[in-house]
PDB file of N, CA and C in Angstrom:
ATOM      1  N   MET A 635       9.669 -12.504   6.331  1.00 48.00           N
ATOM      2  CA  MET A 635       9.936 -11.085   6.500  1.00 48.00           C
ATOM      3  C   MET A 635      10.226 -10.463   5.146  1.00 48.00           C
ATOM      4  N   SER A 636       9.780  -9.253   5.009  1.00 50.00           N
ATOM      5  CA  SER A 636      10.039  -8.523   3.785  1.00 50.00           C
ATOM      6  C   SER A 636      10.591  -7.156   4.146  1.00 50.00           C
ATOM      7  N   SER A 637      11.537  -6.699   3.383  1.00 53.00           N
ATOM      8  CA  SER A 637      12.144  -5.407   3.651  1.00 53.00           C
ATOM      9  C   SER A 637      11.432  -4.343   2.842  1.00 53.00           C
ATOM     10  N   ARG A 638      11.043  -3.282   3.495  1.00 54.00           N
ATOM     11  CA  ARG A 638      10.390  -2.166   2.831  1.00 54.00           C
ATOM     12  C   ARG A 638      11.261  -0.941   3.014  1.00 54.00           C
ATOM     13  N   GLU A 639      11.434  -0.195   1.962  1.00 56.00           N
ATOM     14  CA  GLU A 639      12.210   1.024   2.050  1.00 56.00           C
ATOM     15  C   GLU A 639      11.264   2.154   2.414  1.00 56.00           C
ATOM     16  N   ILE A 640      11.613   2.871   3.452  1.00 55.00           N
ATOM     17  CA  ILE A 640      10.794   3.972   3.935  1.00 55.00           C
ATOM     18  C   ILE A 640      11.525   5.268   3.617  1.00 55.00           C
ATOM     19  N   SER A 641      10.849   6.184   2.945  1.00 57.00           N
ATOM     20  CA  SER A 641      11.460   7.463   2.597  1.00 57.00           C
ATOM     21  C   SER A 641      10.743   8.589   3.302  1.00 57.00           C
ATOM     22  N   ASP A 642      11.500   9.526   3.821  1.00 57.00           N
ATOM     23  CA  ASP A 642      10.957  10.750   4.381  1.00 57.00           C
ATOM     24  C   ASP A 642      11.160  11.808   3.312  1.00 57.00           C
ATOM     25  N   ALA A 643      10.081  12.170   2.624  1.00 52.00           N
ATOM     26  CA  ALA A 643      10.167  13.055   1.471  1.00 52.00           C
ATOM     27  C   ALA A 643      10.760  14.420   1.813  1.00 52.00           C
ATOM     28  N   LYS A 644      10.470  14.917   2.995  1.00 57.00           N
ATOM     29  CA  LYS A 644      10.935  16.260   3.351  1.00 57.00           C
ATOM     30  C   LYS A 644      12.429  16.308   3.614  1.00 57.00           C
ATOM     31  N   SER A 645      12.959  15.273   4.254  1.00 58.00           N
ATOM     32  CA  SER A 645      14.376  15.307   4.618  1.00 58.00           C
ATOM     33  C   SER A 645      15.233  14.433   3.717  1.00 58.00           C
ATOM     34  N   GLY A 646      14.605  13.659   2.834  1.00 60.00           N
ATOM     35  CA  GLY A 646      15.361  12.797   1.944  1.00 60.00           C
ATOM     36  C   GLY A 646      15.961  11.587   2.626  1.00 60.00           C
ATOM     37  N   ILE A 647      15.559  11.309   3.857  1.00 54.00           N
ATOM     38  CA  ILE A 647      16.085  10.174   4.605  1.00 54.00           C
ATOM     39  C   ILE A 647      15.410   8.897   4.106  1.00 54.00           C
ATOM     40  N   THR A 648      16.215   7.905   3.879  1.00 60.00           N
ATOM     41  CA  THR A 648      15.700   6.602   3.496  1.00 60.00           C
ATOM     42  C   THR A 648      16.174   5.587   4.523  1.00 60.00           C
ATOM     43  N   SER A 649      15.264   4.784   5.024  1.00 63.00           N
ATOM     44  CA  SER A 649      15.633   3.732   5.968  1.00 63.00           C
ATOM     45  C   SER A 649      14.902   2.459   5.585  1.00 63.00           C
ATOM     46  N   ARG A 650      15.330   1.387   6.159  1.00 63.00           N
ATOM     47  CA  ARG A 650      14.674   0.107   5.904  1.00 63.00           C
ATOM     48  C   ARG A 650      13.993  -0.358   7.175  1.00 63.00           C
ATOM     49  N   LYS A 651      12.817  -0.902   6.998  1.00 71.00           N
ATOM     50  CA  LYS A 651      12.071  -1.442   8.116  1.00 71.00           C
ATOM     51  C   LYS A 651      11.548  -2.806   7.697  1.00 71.00           C
ATOM     52  N   GLU A 652      11.621  -3.746   8.584  1.00 73.00           N
ATOM     53  CA  GLU A 652      11.174  -5.106   8.292  1.00 73.00           C
ATOM     54  C   GLU A 652       9.706  -5.267   8.690  1.00 73.00           C
ATOM     55  N   TYR A 653       8.927  -5.842   7.800  1.00 77.00           N
ATOM     56  CA  TYR A 653       7.532  -6.152   8.070  1.00 77.00           C
ATOM     57  C   TYR A 653       7.310  -7.627   7.783  1.00 77.00           C
ATOM     58  N   GLY A 654       6.621  -8.284   8.672  1.00 86.00           N
ATOM     59  CA  GLY A 654       6.248  -9.667   8.437  1.00 86.00           C
ATOM     60  C   GLY A 654       4.794  -9.735   7.974  1.00 86.00           C
ATOM     61  N   PHE A 655       4.528 -10.541   6.976  1.00 90.00           N
ATOM     62  CA  PHE A 655       3.170 -10.705   6.473  1.00 90.00           C
ATOM     63  C   PHE A 655       2.794 -12.179   6.521  1.00 90.00           C
ATOM     64  N   ARG A 656       1.690 -12.479   7.163  1.00 93.00           N
ATOM     65  CA  ARG A 656       1.168 -13.842   7.153  1.00 93.00           C
ATOM     66  C   ARG A 656       0.497 -14.125   5.819  1.00 93.00           C
ATOM     67  N   ASP A 657      -0.015 -13.071   5.224  1.00 95.00           N
ATOM     68  CA  ASP A 657      -0.876 -13.214   4.060  1.00 95.00           C
ATOM     69  C   ASP A 657      -0.253 -12.506   2.852  1.00 95.00           C
ATOM     70  N   PRO A 658       0.035 -13.246   1.788  1.00 94.00           N
ATOM     71  CA  PRO A 658       0.620 -12.613   0.606  1.00 94.00           C
ATOM     72  C   PRO A 658      -0.311 -11.592  -0.043  1.00 94.00           C
ATOM     73  N   VAL A 659      -1.611 -11.720   0.160  1.00 96.00           N
ATOM     74  CA  VAL A 659      -2.551 -10.736  -0.373  1.00 96.00           C
ATOM     75  C   VAL A 659      -2.324  -9.390   0.314  1.00 96.00           C
ATOM     76  N   VAL A 660      -2.124  -9.423   1.633  1.00 94.00           N
ATOM     77  CA  VAL A 660      -1.853  -8.192   2.385  1.00 94.00           C
ATOM     78  C   VAL A 660      -0.549  -7.583   1.895  1.00 94.00           C
ATOM     79  N   ARG A 661       0.457  -8.415   1.718  1.00 93.00           N
ATOM     80  CA  ARG A 661       1.750  -7.921   1.221  1.00 93.00           C
ATOM     81  C   ARG A 661       1.573  -7.231  -0.126  1.00 93.00           C
ATOM     82  N   SER A 662       0.815  -7.835  -1.008  1.00 95.00           N
ATOM     83  CA  SER A 662       0.586  -7.268  -2.337  1.00 95.00           C
ATOM     84  C   SER A 662      -0.110  -5.910  -2.246  1.00 95.00           C
ATOM     85  N   VAL A 663      -1.103  -5.813  -1.377  1.00 95.00           N
ATOM     86  CA  VAL A 663      -1.834  -4.552  -1.222  1.00 95.00           C
ATOM     87  C   VAL A 663      -0.926  -3.478  -0.637  1.00 95.00           C
ATOM     88  N   VAL A 664      -0.121  -3.836   0.371  1.00 93.00           N
ATOM     89  CA  VAL A 664       0.803  -2.868   0.974  1.00 93.00           C
ATOM     90  C   VAL A 664       1.801  -2.384  -0.080  1.00 93.00           C
ATOM     91  N   ASP A 665       2.311  -3.304  -0.880  1.00 93.00           N
ATOM     92  CA  ASP A 665       3.241  -2.917  -1.948  1.00 93.00           C
ATOM     93  C   ASP A 665       2.580  -1.923  -2.910  1.00 93.00           C
ATOM     94  N   LYS A 666       1.316  -2.164  -3.220  1.00 95.00           N
ATOM     95  CA  LYS A 666       0.600  -1.260  -4.128  1.00 95.00           C
ATOM     96  C   LYS A 666       0.388   0.109  -3.490  1.00 95.00           C
ATOM     97  N   PHE A 667       0.091   0.136  -2.186  1.00 94.00           N
ATOM     98  CA  PHE A 667      -0.048   1.424  -1.501  1.00 94.00           C
ATOM     99  C   PHE A 667       1.255   2.213  -1.546  1.00 94.00           C
ATOM    100  N   VAL A 668       2.362   1.532  -1.273  1.00 92.00           N
ATOM    101  CA  VAL A 668       3.666   2.200  -1.288  1.00 92.00           C
ATOM    102  C   VAL A 668       3.964   2.719  -2.687  1.00 92.00           C
ATOM    103  N   SER A 669       3.717   1.904  -3.690  1.00 94.00           N
ATOM    104  CA  SER A 669       3.965   2.314  -5.070  1.00 94.00           C
ATOM    105  C   SER A 669       3.089   3.504  -5.459  1.00 94.00           C
ATOM    106  N   ARG A 670       1.826   3.443  -5.061  1.00 94.00           N
ATOM    107  CA  ARG A 670       0.903   4.540  -5.383  1.00 94.00           C
ATOM    108  C   ARG A 670       1.336   5.828  -4.685  1.00 94.00           C
ATOM    109  N   SER A 671       1.804   5.710  -3.460  1.00 93.00           N
ATOM    110  CA  SER A 671       2.300   6.874  -2.731  1.00 93.00           C
ATOM    111  C   SER A 671       3.505   7.474  -3.439  1.00 93.00           C
ATOM    112  N   ASP A 672       4.404   6.616  -3.917  1.00 94.00           N
ATOM    113  CA  ASP A 672       5.579   7.095  -4.646  1.00 94.00           C
ATOM    114  C   ASP A 672       5.184   7.835  -5.919  1.00 94.00           C
ATOM    115  N   VAL A 673       4.227   7.294  -6.647  1.00 95.00           N
ATOM    116  CA  VAL A 673       3.758   7.933  -7.880  1.00 95.00           C
ATOM    117  C   VAL A 673       3.136   9.290  -7.553  1.00 95.00           C
ATOM    118  N   GLY A 674       2.307   9.325  -6.512  1.00 93.00           N
ATOM    119  CA  GLY A 674       1.671  10.588  -6.118  1.00 93.00           C
ATOM    120  C   GLY A 674       2.690  11.632  -5.714  1.00 93.00           C
ATOM    121  N   TYR A 675       3.702  11.216  -4.978  1.00 94.00           N
ATOM    122  CA  TYR A 675       4.728  12.169  -4.559  1.00 94.00           C
ATOM    123  C   TYR A 675       5.514  12.684  -5.760  1.00 94.00           C
ATOM    124  N   SER A 676       5.838  11.785  -6.680  1.00 94.00           N
ATOM    125  CA  SER A 676       6.554  12.199  -7.890  1.00 94.00           C
ATOM    126  C   SER A 676       5.721  13.184  -8.714  1.00 94.00           C
ATOM    127  N   LYS A 677       4.432  12.934  -8.774  1.00 94.00           N
ATOM    128  CA  LYS A 677       3.545  13.770  -9.589  1.00 94.00           C
ATOM    129  C   LYS A 677       3.265  15.122  -8.942  1.00 94.00           C
ATOM    130  N   TYR A 678       3.014  15.128  -7.620  1.00 92.00           N
ATOM    131  CA  TYR A 678       2.565  16.350  -6.955  1.00 92.00           C
ATOM    132  C   TYR A 678       3.622  16.981  -6.054  1.00 92.00           C
ATOM    133  N   GLY A 679       4.683  16.242  -5.731  1.00 93.00           N
ATOM    134  CA  GLY A 679       5.749  16.785  -4.900  1.00 93.00           C
ATOM    135  C   GLY A 679       5.363  17.027  -3.449  1.00 93.00           C
ATOM    136  N   THR A 680       4.312  16.354  -3.018  1.00 93.00           N
ATOM    137  CA  THR A 680       3.844  16.505  -1.644  1.00 93.00           C
ATOM    138  C   THR A 680       3.179  15.210  -1.199  1.00 93.00           C
ATOM    139  N   THR A 681       2.994  15.057   0.089  1.00 92.00           N
ATOM    140  CA  THR A 681       2.311  13.880   0.626  1.00 92.00           C
ATOM    141  C   THR A 681       0.913  14.266   1.077  1.00 92.00           C
ATOM    142  N   LEU A 682       0.083  13.285   1.304  1.00 91.00           N
ATOM    143  CA  LEU A 682      -1.251  13.559   1.855  1.00 91.00           C
ATOM    144  C   LEU A 682      -1.139  14.206   3.231  1.00 91.00           C
ATOM    145  N   ASP A 683      -0.160  13.760   4.003  1.00 92.00           N
ATOM    146  CA  ASP A 683       0.046  14.348   5.321  1.00 92.00           C
ATOM    147  C   ASP A 683       0.408  15.831   5.203  1.00 92.00           C
ATOM    148  N   ASP A 684       1.285  16.160   4.244  1.00 92.00           N
ATOM    149  CA  ASP A 684       1.624  17.572   4.014  1.00 92.00           C
ATOM    150  C   ASP A 684       0.375  18.371   3.651  1.00 92.00           C
ATOM    151  N   GLU A 685      -0.420  17.837   2.746  1.00 92.00           N
ATOM    152  CA  GLU A 685      -1.646  18.527   2.323  1.00 92.00           C
ATOM    153  C   GLU A 685      -2.537  18.838   3.510  1.00 92.00           C
ATOM    154  N   ARG A 686      -2.675  17.858   4.394  1.00 91.00           N
ATOM    155  CA  ARG A 686      -3.554  18.035   5.547  1.00 91.00           C
ATOM    156  C   ARG A 686      -2.966  19.009   6.557  1.00 91.00           C
ATOM    157  N   ARG A 687      -1.723  18.760   6.971  1.00 92.00           N
ATOM    158  CA  ARG A 687      -1.103  19.593   8.002  1.00 92.00           C
ATOM    159  C   ARG A 687      -0.897  21.035   7.549  1.00 92.00           C
ATOM    160  N   LEU A 688      -0.536  21.211   6.303  1.00 94.00           N
ATOM    161  CA  LEU A 688      -0.268  22.558   5.788  1.00 94.00           C
ATOM    162  C   LEU A 688      -1.513  23.216   5.215  1.00 94.00           C
ATOM    163  N   LYS A 689      -2.651  22.564   5.395  1.00 93.00           N
ATOM    164  CA  LYS A 689      -3.947  23.095   4.949  1.00 93.00           C
ATOM    165  C   LYS A 689      -3.943  23.417   3.454  1.00 93.00           C
ATOM    166  N   MET A 690      -3.288  22.551   2.694  1.00 92.00           N
ATOM    167  CA  MET A 690      -3.231  22.721   1.251  1.00 92.00           C
ATOM    168  C   MET A 690      -4.550  22.307   0.599  1.00 92.00           C
ATOM    169  N   LYS A 691      -5.307  21.494   1.313  1.00 91.00           N
ATOM    170  CA  LYS A 691      -6.572  20.986   0.797  1.00 91.00           C
ATOM    171  C   LYS A 691      -7.532  20.889   1.971  1.00 91.00           C
ATOM    172  N   GLY A 692      -8.714  21.409   1.793  1.00 91.00           N
ATOM    173  CA  GLY A 692      -9.695  21.386   2.868  1.00 91.00           C
ATOM    174  C   GLY A 692     -10.607  20.180   2.816  1.00 91.00           C
ATOM    175  N   LEU A 693     -11.445  20.077   3.809  1.00 94.00           N
ATOM    176  CA  LEU A 693     -12.357  18.949   3.930  1.00 94.00           C
ATOM    177  C   LEU A 693     -13.256  18.815   2.705  1.00 94.00           C
ATOM    178  N   GLN A 694     -13.770  19.912   2.188  1.00 96.00           N
ATOM    179  CA  GLN A 694     -14.641  19.842   1.008  1.00 96.00           C
ATOM    180  C   GLN A 694     -13.911  19.236  -0.184  1.00 96.00           C
ATOM    181  N   LYS A 695     -12.650  19.586  -0.369  1.00 95.00           N
ATOM    182  CA  LYS A 695     -11.872  19.046  -1.481  1.00 95.00           C
ATOM    183  C   LYS A 695     -11.643  17.544  -1.288  1.00 95.00           C
ATOM    184  N   TYR A 696     -11.340  17.137  -0.050  1.00 95.00           N
ATOM    185  CA  TYR A 696     -11.183  15.702   0.215  1.00 95.00           C
ATOM    186  C   TYR A 696     -12.481  14.950  -0.096  1.00 95.00           C
ATOM    187  N   LEU A 697     -13.598  15.492   0.345  1.00 97.00           N
ATOM    188  CA  LEU A 697     -14.885  14.844   0.086  1.00 97.00           C
ATOM    189  C   LEU A 697     -15.177  14.783  -1.413  1.00 97.00           C
ATOM    190  N   ASN A 698     -14.842  15.839  -2.133  1.00 97.00           N
ATOM    191  CA  ASN A 698     -15.019  15.841  -3.588  1.00 97.00           C
ATOM    192  C   ASN A 698     -14.141  14.774  -4.246  1.00 97.00           C
ATOM    193  N   ASP A 699     -12.883  14.692  -3.795  1.00 96.00           N
ATOM    194  CA  ASP A 699     -11.977  13.670  -4.336  1.00 96.00           C
ATOM    195  C   ASP A 699     -12.516  12.268  -4.089  1.00 96.00           C
ATOM    196  N   ILE A 700     -13.013  12.023  -2.885  1.00 97.00           N
ATOM    197  CA  ILE A 700     -13.587  10.709  -2.550  1.00 97.00           C
ATOM    198  C   ILE A 700     -14.763  10.401  -3.467  1.00 97.00           C
ATOM    199  N   GLN A 701     -15.652  11.374  -3.628  1.00 98.00           N
ATOM    200  CA  GLN A 701     -16.827  11.169  -4.463  1.00 98.00           C
ATOM    201  C   GLN A 701     -16.422  10.840  -5.902  1.00 98.00           C
ATOM    202  N   GLU A 702     -15.471  11.581  -6.450  1.00 98.00           N
ATOM    203  CA  GLU A 702     -15.019  11.320  -7.815  1.00 98.00           C
ATOM    204  C   GLU A 702     -14.388   9.942  -7.946  1.00 98.00           C
ATOM    205  N   GLU A 703     -13.575   9.548  -6.967  1.00 98.00           N
ATOM    206  CA  GLU A 703     -12.948   8.222  -7.009  1.00 98.00           C
ATOM    207  C   GLU A 703     -13.996   7.118  -6.938  1.00 98.00           C
ATOM    208  N   LEU A 704     -15.014   7.304  -6.100  1.00 98.00           N
ATOM    209  CA  LEU A 704     -16.059   6.289  -5.989  1.00 98.00           C
ATOM    210  C   LEU A 704     -16.902   6.214  -7.260  1.00 98.00           C
ATOM    211  N   MET A 705     -17.150   7.352  -7.886  1.00 98.00           N
ATOM    212  CA  MET A 705     -17.869   7.322  -9.159  1.00 98.00           C
ATOM    213  C   MET A 705     -17.047   6.576 -10.206  1.00 98.00           C
ATOM    214  N   ASP A 706     -15.729   6.822 -10.235  1.00 98.00           N
ATOM    215  CA  ASP A 706     -14.859   6.078 -11.144  1.00 98.00           C
ATOM    216  C   ASP A 706     -14.923   4.587 -10.836  1.00 98.00           C
ATOM    217  N   ALA A 707     -14.919   4.237  -9.556  1.00 98.00           N
ATOM    218  CA  ALA A 707     -14.963   2.825  -9.159  1.00 98.00           C
ATOM    219  C   ALA A 707     -16.237   2.155  -9.679  1.00 98.00           C
ATOM    220  N   VAL A 708     -17.361   2.846  -9.608  1.00 98.00           N
ATOM    221  CA  VAL A 708     -18.617   2.283 -10.105  1.00 98.00           C
ATOM    222  C   VAL A 708     -18.517   2.041 -11.615  1.00 98.00           C
ATOM    223  N   LEU A 709     -17.895   2.968 -12.331  1.00 98.00           N
ATOM    224  CA  LEU A 709     -17.720   2.786 -13.772  1.00 98.00           C
ATOM    225  C   LEU A 709     -16.813   1.592 -14.071  1.00 98.00           C
ATOM    226  N   TYR A 710     -15.746   1.420 -13.278  1.00 98.00           N
ATOM    227  CA  TYR A 710     -14.856   0.270 -13.453  1.00 98.00           C
ATOM    228  C   TYR A 710     -15.594  -1.036 -13.174  1.00 98.00           C
ATOM    229  N   ILE A 711     -16.438  -1.036 -12.145  1.00 98.00           N
ATOM    230  CA  ILE A 711     -17.228  -2.228 -11.827  1.00 98.00           C
ATOM    231  C   ILE A 711     -18.135  -2.580 -13.000  1.00 98.00           C
ATOM    232  N   GLN A 712     -18.810  -1.592 -13.562  1.00 98.00           N
ATOM    233  CA  GLN A 712     -19.709  -1.854 -14.684  1.00 98.00           C
ATOM    234  C   GLN A 712     -18.934  -2.364 -15.894  1.00 98.00           C
ATOM    235  N   SER A 713     -17.779  -1.768 -16.167  1.00 98.00           N
ATOM    236  CA  SER A 713     -16.957  -2.227 -17.288  1.00 98.00           C
ATOM    237  C   SER A 713     -16.501  -3.666 -17.084  1.00 98.00           C
ATOM    238  N   ALA A 714     -16.120  -4.012 -15.849  1.00 98.00           N
ATOM    239  CA  ALA A 714     -15.707  -5.381 -15.549  1.00 98.00           C
ATOM    240  C   ALA A 714     -16.875  -6.342 -15.720  1.00 98.00           C
ATOM    241  N   ARG A 715     -18.071  -5.942 -15.293  1.00 98.00           N
ATOM    242  CA  ARG A 715     -19.250  -6.792 -15.476  1.00 98.00           C
ATOM    243  C   ARG A 715     -19.536  -7.005 -16.960  1.00 98.00           C
ATOM    244  N   ASP A 716     -19.437  -5.925 -17.729  1.00 98.00           N
ATOM    245  CA  ASP A 716     -19.659  -6.047 -19.174  1.00 98.00           C
ATOM    246  C   ASP A 716     -18.633  -6.984 -19.802  1.00 98.00           C
ATOM    247  N   GLU A 717     -17.375  -6.880 -19.357  1.00 98.00           N
ATOM    248  CA  GLU A 717     -16.324  -7.757 -19.871  1.00 98.00           C
ATOM    249  C   GLU A 717     -16.613  -9.213 -19.521  1.00 98.00           C
ATOM    250  N   LEU A 718     -17.044  -9.472 -18.289  1.00 97.00           N
ATOM    251  CA  LEU A 718     -17.410 -10.841 -17.902  1.00 97.00           C
ATOM    252  C   LEU A 718     -18.556 -11.366 -18.752  1.00 97.00           C
ATOM    253  N   GLN A 719     -19.547 -10.524 -19.015  1.00 97.00           N
ATOM    254  CA  GLN A 719     -20.673 -10.938 -19.845  1.00 97.00           C
ATOM    255  C   GLN A 719     -20.198 -11.280 -21.259  1.00 97.00           C
ATOM    256  N   ASP A 720     -19.319 -10.435 -21.810  1.00 97.00           N
ATOM    257  CA  ASP A 720     -18.777 -10.714 -23.143  1.00 97.00           C
ATOM    258  C   ASP A 720     -18.024 -12.036 -23.161  1.00 97.00           C
ATOM    259  N   LEU A 721     -17.195 -12.268 -22.133  1.00 96.00           N
ATOM    260  CA  LEU A 721     -16.437 -13.518 -22.066  1.00 96.00           C
ATOM    261  C   LEU A 721     -17.362 -14.721 -21.953  1.00 96.00           C
ATOM    262  N   HIS A 722     -18.420 -14.573 -21.174  1.00 96.00           N
ATOM    263  CA  HIS A 722     -19.394 -15.664 -21.018  1.00 96.00           C
ATOM    264  C   HIS A 722     -20.073 -15.960 -22.356  1.00 96.00           C
ATOM    265  N   GLU A 723     -20.500 -14.913 -23.041  1.00 95.00           N
ATOM    266  CA  GLU A 723     -21.155 -15.102 -24.340  1.00 95.00           C
ATOM    267  C   GLU A 723     -20.198 -15.725 -25.350  1.00 95.00           C
ATOM    268  N   GLU A 724     -18.950 -15.270 -25.371  1.00 94.00           N
ATOM    269  CA  GLU A 724     -17.953 -15.836 -26.285  1.00 94.00           C
ATOM    270  C   GLU A 724     -17.733 -17.318 -25.981  1.00 94.00           C
ATOM    271  N   SER A 725     -17.706 -17.669 -24.696  1.00 94.00           N
ATOM    272  CA  SER A 725     -17.515 -19.060 -24.296  1.00 94.00           C
ATOM    273  C   SER A 725     -18.688 -19.919 -24.763  1.00 94.00           C
ATOM    274  N   LEU A 726     -19.902 -19.399 -24.629  1.00 93.00           N
ATOM    275  CA  LEU A 726     -21.078 -20.154 -25.079  1.00 93.00           C
ATOM    276  C   LEU A 726     -21.049 -20.354 -26.586  1.00 93.00           C
ATOM    277  N   ILE A 727     -20.674 -19.333 -27.324  1.00 93.00           N
ATOM    278  CA  ILE A 727     -20.594 -19.441 -28.783  1.00 93.00           C
ATOM    279  C   ILE A 727     -19.544 -20.465 -29.167  1.00 93.00           C
ATOM    280  N   GLU A 728     -18.391 -20.426 -28.478  1.00 92.00           N
ATOM    281  CA  GLU A 728     -17.322 -21.379 -28.758  1.00 92.00           C
ATOM    282  C   GLU A 728     -17.783 -22.812 -28.491  1.00 92.00           C
ATOM    283  N   LYS A 729     -18.481 -23.027 -27.376  1.00 89.00           N
ATOM    284  CA  LYS A 729     -18.988 -24.368 -27.064  1.00 89.00           C
ATOM    285  C   LYS A 729     -20.005 -24.827 -28.105  1.00 89.00           C
ATOM    286  N   PHE A 730     -20.856 -23.902 -28.541  1.00 90.00           N
ATOM    287  CA  PHE A 730     -21.858 -24.231 -29.558  1.00 90.00           C
ATOM    288  C   PHE A 730     -21.167 -24.632 -30.856  1.00 90.00           C
ATOM    289  N   ASN A 731     -20.153 -23.861 -31.263  1.00 91.00           N
ATOM    290  CA  ASN A 731     -19.428 -24.172 -32.499  1.00 91.00           C
ATOM    291  C   ASN A 731     -18.664 -25.487 -32.396  1.00 91.00           C
ATOM    292  N   GLU A 732     -18.114 -25.793 -31.235  1.00 86.00           N
ATOM    293  CA  GLU A 732     -17.432 -27.070 -31.029  1.00 86.00           C
ATOM    294  C   GLU A 732     -18.419 -28.219 -31.159  1.00 86.00           C
ATOM    295  N   GLY A 733     -19.637 -28.020 -30.672  1.00 80.00           N
ATOM    296  CA  GLY A 733     -20.680 -29.039 -30.793  1.00 80.00           C
ATOM    297  C   GLY A 733     -21.015 -29.317 -32.242  1.00 80.00           C
ATOM    298  N   ASP A 734     -21.085 -28.257 -33.065  1.00 74.00           N
ATOM    299  CA  ASP A 734     -21.358 -28.431 -34.489  1.00 74.00           C
ATOM    300  C   ASP A 734     -20.246 -29.230 -35.157  1.00 74.00           C
ATOM    301  N   ARG A 735     -18.991 -28.946 -34.789  1.00 74.00           N
ATOM    302  CA  ARG A 735     -17.854 -29.675 -35.371  1.00 74.00           C
ATOM    303  C   ARG A 735     -17.889 -31.155 -34.962  1.00 74.00           C
ATOM    304  N   ASP A 736     -18.286 -31.409 -33.732  1.00 71.00           N
ATOM    305  CA  ASP A 736     -18.374 -32.806 -33.271  1.00 71.00           C
ATOM    306  C   ASP A 736     -19.442 -33.570 -34.032  1.00 71.00           C
ATOM    307  N   GLU A 737     -20.563 -32.910 -34.319  1.00 69.00           N
ATOM    308  CA  GLU A 737     -21.643 -33.563 -35.074  1.00 69.00           C
ATOM    309  C   GLU A 737     -21.200 -33.832 -36.498  1.00 69.00           C
ATOM    310  N   GLU A 738     -20.456 -32.904 -37.113  1.00 68.00           N
ATOM    311  CA  GLU A 738     -19.979 -33.076 -38.483  1.00 68.00           C
ATOM    312  C   GLU A 738     -19.028 -34.269 -38.573  1.00 68.00           C
ATOM    313  N   ALA A 739     -18.284 -34.534 -37.518  1.00 69.00           N
ATOM    314  CA  ALA A 739     -17.334 -35.641 -37.517  1.00 69.00           C
ATOM    315  C   ALA A 739     -18.060 -36.985 -37.604  1.00 69.00           C
ATOM    316  N   TYR A 740     -19.297 -37.040 -37.100  1.00 68.00           N
ATOM    317  CA  TYR A 740     -20.057 -38.290 -37.111  1.00 68.00           C
ATOM    318  C   TYR A 740     -20.799 -38.489 -38.409  1.00 68.00           C
ATOM    319  N   ILE A 741     -20.913 -37.447 -39.204  1.00 63.00           N
ATOM    320  CA  ILE A 741     -21.708 -37.551 -40.442  1.00 63.00           C
ATOM    321  C   ILE A 741     -20.911 -38.186 -41.546  1.00 63.00           C
TER     322      ILE A 741
END
């Protein structure tokens, strides 16, 4: 069991609720969602629920936000692929150089 602090931003009420997680990966993701929500509330002073219920943001804006986030995600994926390629190339160069050193030891 893990204790999660639940805050009601409008009334300032804080309570604790127990959640059980079979999977530590799920726990990690939930923790990140809670943290991200806290950061968003600190930055904007409102919740997504407030935005929706109070009509602070319409459907077109939500769709635009989704599109921008997905475009960012594609860029992050490409950057990660490039980083993996660089690491692979560096590893091959390192192995090649180690091979040269091993041959020099026999000479």
